[in-house]
Short mmCIF file of C-alpha atoms in Angstrom, two decimals:
data_model
loop_
_atom_site.label_atom_id
_atom_site.label_comp_id
_atom_site.label_asym_id
_atom_site.label_seq_id
_atom_site.Cartn_x
_atom_site.Cartn_y
_atom_site.Cartn_z
CA UNK V 1 65.13 13.61 128.77
CA UNK V 2 61.63 13.25 130.13
CA UNK V 3 62.84 10.29 132.14
CA UNK V 4 65.43 12.47 133.85
CA UNK V 5 62.86 15.06 134.85
CA UNK V 6 60.53 12.38 136.11
CA UNK V 7 63.16 10.74 138.27
CA UNK V 8 64.25 13.95 139.94
CA UNK V 9 60.95 15.80 140.16
CA UNK V 10 61.11 19.20 141.74
CA UNK V 11 64.84 19.71 141.38
CA UNK V 12 66.37 22.30 139.08
CA UNK V 13 68.55 20.18 136.83
CA UNK V 14 69.30 22.67 134.09
CA UNK V 15 72.67 23.84 135.46
CA UNK V 16 73.71 20.22 135.97
CA UNK V 17 72.81 19.19 132.45
CA UNK V 18 74.52 22.26 131.05
CA UNK V 19 77.71 21.43 132.92
CA UNK V 20 77.67 17.76 131.92
CA UNK V 21 77.07 18.53 128.24
CA UNK V 22 80.33 17.35 126.62
CA UNK V 23 80.13 20.10 123.97
CA UNK V 24 79.54 22.94 126.41
CA UNK V 25 83.21 23.77 127.15
CA UNK V 26 84.18 23.96 123.45
CA UNK V 27 81.27 25.87 121.91
CA UNK V 28 82.85 29.30 122.27
CA UNK V 29 86.26 28.07 121.08
CA UNK V 30 84.69 26.44 118.03
CA UNK V 31 82.76 29.61 117.22
CA UNK V 32 85.94 31.68 117.47
CA UNK V 33 87.48 29.47 114.77
CA UNK V 34 84.42 29.05 112.56
CA UNK V 35 83.31 32.70 112.41
CA UNK V 36 86.56 34.07 110.89
CA UNK V 37 86.64 31.07 108.55
CA UNK V 38 83.06 31.84 107.48
CA UNK V 39 84.02 35.45 106.89
CA UNK V 40 86.96 34.36 104.72
CA UNK V 41 84.80 31.95 102.71
CA UNK V 42 82.05 34.53 102.16
CA UNK V 43 84.62 37.08 101.00
CA UNK V 44 86.29 34.53 98.70
CA UNK V 45 82.93 33.51 97.21
CA UNK V 46 82.06 37.15 96.56
CA UNK V 47 85.44 37.82 94.91
CA UNK V 48 85.41 34.62 92.82
CA UNK V 49 81.88 35.25 91.49
CA UNK V 50 82.39 38.84 90.41
CA UNK V 51 83.80 38.14 86.90
CA UNK V 52 80.75 36.05 85.98
CA UNK V 53 78.28 38.27 87.77
CA UNK V 54 76.59 37.76 91.11
CA UNK V 55 73.00 36.70 91.52
CA UNK V 56 70.91 39.10 93.62
CA UNK V 57 71.04 36.90 96.73
CA UNK V 58 74.84 36.73 96.77
CA UNK V 59 75.08 40.42 96.04
CA UNK V 60 72.88 41.18 99.05
CA UNK V 61 74.17 38.59 101.51
CA UNK V 62 77.86 37.86 100.93
CA UNK V 63 79.41 41.25 101.90
CA UNK V 64 77.32 41.61 105.11
CA UNK V 65 78.10 37.98 106.00
CA UNK V 66 81.85 38.51 105.55
CA UNK V 67 81.82 41.63 107.73
CA UNK V 68 79.19 40.31 110.16
CA UNK V 69 81.05 37.10 110.95
CA UNK V 70 84.21 39.10 111.73
CA UNK V 71 82.23 41.43 113.99
CA UNK V 72 80.60 38.44 115.73
CA UNK V 73 84.03 36.85 116.30
CA UNK V 74 85.42 40.10 117.76
CA UNK V 75 82.44 40.44 120.11
CA UNK V 76 82.73 36.83 121.20
CA UNK V 77 86.45 37.20 121.87
CA UNK V 78 86.08 40.50 123.75
CA UNK V 79 82.88 39.66 125.64
CA UNK V 80 82.65 35.88 126.33
CA UNK V 81 79.13 36.12 127.75
CA UNK V 82 77.85 37.45 124.40
CA UNK V 83 77.90 33.85 123.10
CA UNK V 84 74.26 33.49 124.14
CA UNK V 85 73.18 35.82 121.30
CA UNK V 86 76.20 35.98 118.95
CA UNK V 87 76.11 32.27 118.10
CA UNK V 88 72.34 32.13 117.42
CA UNK V 89 72.67 35.37 115.41
CA UNK V 90 75.40 33.96 113.17
CA UNK V 91 73.49 30.71 112.82
CA UNK V 92 70.32 32.55 111.79
CA UNK V 93 72.28 34.57 109.20
CA UNK V 94 73.62 31.37 107.61
CA UNK V 95 70.15 29.79 107.62
CA UNK V 96 68.57 32.87 106.00
CA UNK V 97 71.25 33.02 103.31
CA UNK V 98 70.92 29.34 102.38
CA UNK V 99 67.13 29.52 102.33
CA UNK V 100 67.19 32.69 100.21
CA UNK V 101 69.64 31.36 97.62
CA UNK V 102 67.80 28.04 97.26
CA UNK V 103 64.47 29.88 96.97
CA UNK V 104 65.90 32.15 94.27
CA UNK V 105 67.22 29.31 92.14
CA UNK V 106 64.13 27.11 92.58
CA UNK V 107 61.52 29.83 91.98
CA UNK V 108 63.17 32.42 89.77
CA UNK V 109 66.29 31.15 88.04
CA UNK V 110 66.80 27.37 87.98
CA UNK V 111 70.46 26.41 87.87
CA UNK V 112 71.40 24.63 84.59
CA UNK V 113 73.41 22.11 86.65
CA UNK V 114 70.53 21.31 88.98
CA UNK V 115 71.42 23.10 92.22
CA UNK V 116 73.97 25.77 93.01
CA UNK V 117 77.01 25.10 95.23
CA UNK V 118 75.19 26.78 98.13
CA UNK V 119 73.17 23.56 98.50
CA UNK V 120 76.34 21.84 99.71
CA UNK V 121 76.21 23.94 102.88
CA UNK V 122 72.72 22.97 104.03
CA UNK V 123 73.99 19.95 106.04
CA UNK V 124 76.30 22.36 107.88
CA UNK V 125 73.18 24.03 109.24
CA UNK V 126 72.01 20.73 110.76
CA UNK V 127 75.25 19.80 112.42
CA UNK V 128 76.12 23.29 113.58
CA UNK V 129 72.68 23.29 115.24
CA UNK V 130 73.78 20.21 117.16
CA UNK V 131 77.10 21.84 118.08
CA UNK V 132 75.75 25.18 119.29
CA UNK V 133 72.28 24.45 120.68
CA UNK V 134 70.71 22.03 123.18
CA UNK V 135 70.16 18.62 121.62
CA UNK V 136 66.37 18.65 121.28
CA UNK V 137 66.31 22.19 119.93
CA UNK V 138 68.95 21.23 117.36
CA UNK V 139 66.86 18.31 116.11
CA UNK V 140 63.74 20.50 115.88
CA UNK V 141 65.64 23.23 114.00
CA UNK V 142 67.01 20.73 111.49
CA UNK V 143 63.63 19.14 110.83
CA UNK V 144 61.86 22.51 110.57
CA UNK V 145 64.47 23.77 108.11
CA UNK V 146 64.15 20.72 105.90
CA UNK V 147 60.35 20.90 105.97
CA UNK V 148 60.58 24.58 104.93
CA UNK V 149 62.55 23.60 101.83
CA UNK V 150 59.89 21.11 100.64
CA UNK V 151 57.16 23.70 99.85
CA UNK V 152 59.80 25.91 98.20
CA UNK V 153 60.66 23.02 95.85
CA UNK V 154 56.96 22.38 95.16
CA UNK V 155 56.38 26.05 94.33
CA UNK V 156 59.38 25.91 92.01
CA UNK V 157 57.88 22.88 90.26
CA UNK V 158 54.63 24.75 89.64
CA UNK V 159 56.42 27.90 88.50
CA UNK V 160 59.12 26.35 86.29
CA UNK V 161 58.94 22.92 84.65
CA UNK V 162 62.10 21.20 85.86
CA UNK V 163 64.46 19.36 83.53
CA UNK V 164 65.72 15.82 84.35
CA UNK V 165 68.91 17.29 85.76
CA UNK V 166 66.84 19.32 88.25
CA UNK V 167 64.78 16.28 89.28
CA UNK V 168 67.95 14.30 89.86
CA UNK V 169 69.54 17.10 91.88
CA UNK V 170 66.43 17.64 94.03
CA UNK V 171 65.98 13.90 94.65
CA UNK V 172 69.61 13.59 95.72
CA UNK V 173 69.38 16.74 97.81
CA UNK V 174 66.27 15.82 99.80
CA UNK V 175 67.30 12.17 100.16
CA UNK V 176 70.73 13.12 101.50
CA UNK V 177 69.28 15.76 103.82
CA UNK V 178 66.70 13.36 105.23
CA UNK V 179 69.62 11.04 106.00
CA UNK V 180 71.50 13.90 107.69
CA UNK V 181 68.50 14.78 109.86
CA UNK V 182 68.09 11.11 110.78
CA UNK V 183 71.76 10.92 111.76
CA UNK V 184 71.39 14.09 113.81
CA UNK V 185 68.44 12.54 115.64
CA UNK V 186 70.58 9.47 116.40
CA UNK V 187 73.34 11.70 117.76
CA UNK V 188 70.79 13.49 119.94
CA UNK V 189 69.62 10.19 121.43
CA UNK V 190 73.20 9.06 122.05
CA UNK V 191 74.00 12.37 123.71
CA UNK V 192 70.93 12.13 125.96
CA UNK V 193 71.94 8.62 127.00
CA UNK V 194 75.45 9.82 127.80
CA UNK V 195 74.12 12.74 129.84
CA UNK V 196 71.70 10.51 131.75
CA UNK V 197 74.56 8.19 132.70
CA UNK V 198 76.67 11.20 133.70
CA UNK V 199 73.83 12.66 135.74
CA UNK V 200 73.47 9.40 137.66
CA UNK V 201 77.19 9.50 138.43
CA UNK V 202 76.93 13.05 139.79
CA UNK V 203 73.69 12.65 141.78
CA UNK V 204 73.18 11.69 145.40
CA UNK V 205 70.71 8.81 145.39
CA UNK V 206 69.00 9.66 148.70
CA UNK V 207 68.33 13.38 148.29
CA UNK V 208 68.50 13.89 144.51
CA UNK V 209 71.05 16.67 145.01
CA UNK V 210 74.43 16.72 143.32
CA UNK V 211 77.23 14.82 145.06
CA UNK V 212 80.83 15.52 146.08
CA UNK V 213 82.18 14.43 142.70
CA UNK V 214 80.00 17.07 141.06
CA UNK V 215 81.13 19.68 143.59
CA UNK V 216 84.78 19.15 142.63
CA UNK V 217 83.85 19.53 138.96
CA UNK V 218 81.82 22.70 139.40
CA UNK V 219 84.36 24.33 141.72
CA UNK V 220 87.11 23.81 139.16
CA UNK V 221 84.98 25.51 136.51
CA UNK V 222 83.88 28.40 138.71
CA UNK V 223 87.39 29.02 140.05
CA UNK V 224 88.62 29.17 136.47
CA UNK V 225 86.00 31.85 135.75
CA UNK V 226 87.14 33.77 138.83
CA UNK V 227 90.81 33.61 137.82
CA UNK V 228 90.14 34.37 134.15
CA UNK V 229 87.37 36.98 134.35
CA UNK V 230 87.38 38.10 138.01
CA UNK V 231 83.84 36.86 138.66
CA UNK V 232 83.03 36.44 142.39
CA UNK V 233 82.31 33.04 143.91
CA UNK V 234 81.27 31.98 147.40
CA UNK V 235 80.86 28.60 149.06
CA UNK V 236 78.58 27.70 151.99
CA UNK V 237 79.05 24.52 154.04
CA UNK V 238 76.44 23.40 156.54
CA UNK V 239 76.21 20.51 158.93
CA UNK V 240 73.10 19.42 160.84
CA UNK V 241 73.63 19.74 164.59
CA UNK V 242 73.18 16.56 166.61
CA UNK V 243 72.11 14.44 163.65
CA UNK V 244 73.58 11.27 165.16
CA UNK V 245 71.05 11.56 167.96
CA UNK V 246 68.22 11.63 165.39
CA UNK V 247 69.38 8.31 163.94
CA UNK V 248 69.94 6.80 167.39
CA UNK V 249 66.55 7.86 168.79
CA UNK V 250 64.29 7.50 165.74
CA UNK V 251 66.12 5.21 163.32
CA UNK V 252 67.77 5.71 159.97
CA UNK V 253 64.46 5.90 158.07
CA UNK V 254 63.53 9.06 159.95
CA UNK V 255 67.08 10.35 159.50
CA UNK V 256 66.75 9.85 155.74
CA UNK V 257 63.50 11.82 155.73
CA UNK V 258 65.24 14.66 157.57
CA UNK V 259 67.99 14.77 154.94
CA UNK V 260 65.46 14.70 152.10
CA UNK V 261 63.42 17.50 153.68
CA UNK V 262 66.56 19.59 154.14
CA UNK V 263 67.56 19.05 150.49
CA UNK V 264 64.14 20.24 149.33
CA UNK V 265 64.35 23.29 151.59
CA UNK V 266 67.78 24.21 150.20
CA UNK V 267 66.62 23.90 146.59
CA UNK V 268 63.56 26.05 147.31
CA UNK V 269 65.69 28.99 148.48
CA UNK V 270 68.42 29.01 145.85
CA UNK V 271 68.71 30.83 142.55
CA UNK V 272 68.77 28.97 139.26
CA UNK V 273 72.53 29.50 139.02
CA UNK V 274 73.28 28.16 142.53
CA UNK V 275 74.13 24.52 143.22
CA UNK V 276 73.22 22.54 146.33
CA UNK V 277 75.39 19.48 147.04
CA UNK V 278 75.30 16.69 149.58
CA UNK V 279 78.87 16.03 150.63
CA UNK V 280 78.00 12.96 152.67
CA UNK V 281 76.22 12.13 155.91
CA UNK V 282 74.54 15.26 157.23
CA UNK V 283 76.96 17.69 155.58
CA UNK V 284 75.88 19.84 152.61
CA UNK V 285 77.42 22.55 150.45
CA UNK V 286 75.99 25.39 148.39
CA UNK V 287 77.99 26.87 145.49
CA UNK V 288 77.11 30.51 144.83
CA UNK V 289 78.48 31.90 141.53
CA UNK V 290 78.44 35.68 141.05
CA UNK V 291 78.12 36.13 144.82
CA UNK V 292 80.37 38.04 147.20
CA UNK V 293 80.76 37.30 150.90
CA UNK V 294 78.12 39.72 152.30
CA UNK V 295 75.37 38.30 150.06
CA UNK V 296 76.51 34.74 150.82
CA UNK V 297 76.33 35.42 154.55
CA UNK V 298 72.80 36.79 154.20
CA UNK V 299 71.75 33.66 152.29
CA UNK V 300 73.38 31.40 154.90
CA UNK V 301 71.52 33.20 157.69
CA UNK V 302 68.24 32.80 155.79
CA UNK V 303 68.95 29.09 155.31
CA UNK V 304 69.81 28.75 159.00
CA UNK V 305 66.39 30.13 159.93
CA UNK V 306 64.70 27.83 157.42
CA UNK V 307 66.41 24.78 158.92
CA UNK V 308 65.18 25.85 162.37
CA UNK V 309 61.61 25.96 161.01
CA UNK V 310 61.87 22.51 159.43
CA UNK V 311 59.41 19.96 160.88
CA UNK V 312 59.97 16.25 160.30
CA UNK V 313 57.89 14.31 162.87
CA UNK V 314 58.76 12.78 165.27
CA UNK V 315 61.93 14.91 165.30
CA UNK V 316 61.57 18.02 167.41
CA UNK V 317 63.80 20.92 166.58
CA UNK V 318 66.53 20.92 163.97
CA UNK V 319 69.45 23.26 163.55
CA UNK V 320 72.58 23.54 161.45
CA UNK V 321 75.96 25.26 161.67
CA UNK V 322 77.20 27.20 158.65
CA UNK V 323 80.61 28.18 157.32
CA UNK V 324 80.91 30.70 154.47
CA UNK V 325 83.98 31.47 152.36
CA UNK V 326 84.50 33.73 149.37
CA UNK V 327 86.98 32.35 146.85
CA UNK V 328 90.19 34.21 146.15
CA UNK V 329 92.33 34.22 142.98
CA UNK V 330 94.79 31.70 144.47
CA UNK V 331 92.16 29.28 145.79
CA UNK V 332 91.84 25.71 144.60
CA UNK V 333 88.78 23.53 145.23
CA UNK V 334 90.63 21.97 148.18
CA UNK V 335 91.67 25.25 149.82
CA UNK V 336 88.23 26.80 149.36
CA UNK V 337 86.56 23.76 150.90
CA UNK V 338 89.05 23.79 153.77
CA UNK V 339 88.41 27.45 154.59
CA UNK V 340 84.62 27.01 154.55
CA UNK V 341 84.99 23.83 156.62
CA UNK V 342 87.08 25.62 159.25
CA UNK V 343 84.46 28.38 159.47
CA UNK V 344 81.72 25.77 159.90
CA UNK V 345 83.53 24.02 162.75
CA UNK V 346 84.15 27.38 164.37
CA UNK V 347 80.35 27.83 164.34
CA UNK V 348 80.06 24.42 166.03
CA UNK V 349 82.54 25.39 168.75
CA UNK V 350 80.75 28.67 169.40
CA UNK V 351 77.49 26.95 170.26
CA UNK V 352 76.09 25.63 166.96
CA UNK V 353 73.06 26.95 165.06
CA UNK V 354 75.03 29.94 163.78
CA UNK V 355 76.85 31.29 160.71
CA UNK V 356 80.58 31.99 160.61
CA UNK V 357 82.63 33.56 157.82
CA UNK V 358 86.08 32.46 156.75
CA UNK V 359 88.66 35.26 156.57
CA UNK V 360 89.49 36.35 153.02
#
């Protein structure tokens, strides 16, 4: 991913990469299935082990895991934004349980069969890391977890002389898990290559901003959030006034520098969650999630003043006309764009270098 950051220096790419991540739309849905399943499995393991007696780790961990996973699922279903801490919390609980049970059997009570059935679940930690976390963090988590298990096994060797069955089990375990981590790393590299190709497809070559194709994608997602959760959304369209004269008088090279300077100015005055887009020519858009019309109008006015202060020699004096629309529950990407576009052209007709709002 370093190559991506190097090619688009200075631009905030995190929202773009998050959107283009193919796993991003399904993470919450997967967690809503896996958490109740984990609760059921933990409860079944606790019930099945009771006749033969539970080891201390299972006695401590299994009941809280069964109840905790259900509570996590309920929170995630009721409050979708809680995924940012619910999923890591459940993941950490699984990791702690697996580490504790393997430590117990390696250091205190070696399993006569080599390793307990809990060892079967360690690969799940690796691949669930890949499912629920950014790719590089997932690879680091998997490697760190495996490296943590090595000293535990060495301490177990010094504390309890292992039998051949234990040596065989540990050799198979670490060999298989090294293979899993290697496969995870390969998946990470494939995912990064996919995202780089996707980013190229959604990036305007001249300015480094997102392009119209990306705008359609992000508007669909944000309008879904508005319709599903009632979250506000506003759209700003702006068009440079008299840009054709810049190209005619100074040439397209100067015109390109004007567009690049404007793109940098837009990015400098937006929040991390906002998206600046070049629609084509001298027309740009700004997507403003979690923003109602009054705040969007204030931002548009601030951007209008910034455009007026922009200096790109030999061009003297730049201005832009702005149209602002707040999305409604019945809006589609096309209708929202049309309303903002009509407001922008109304600003043009009223003398340019001004901000106009679309009626709600």
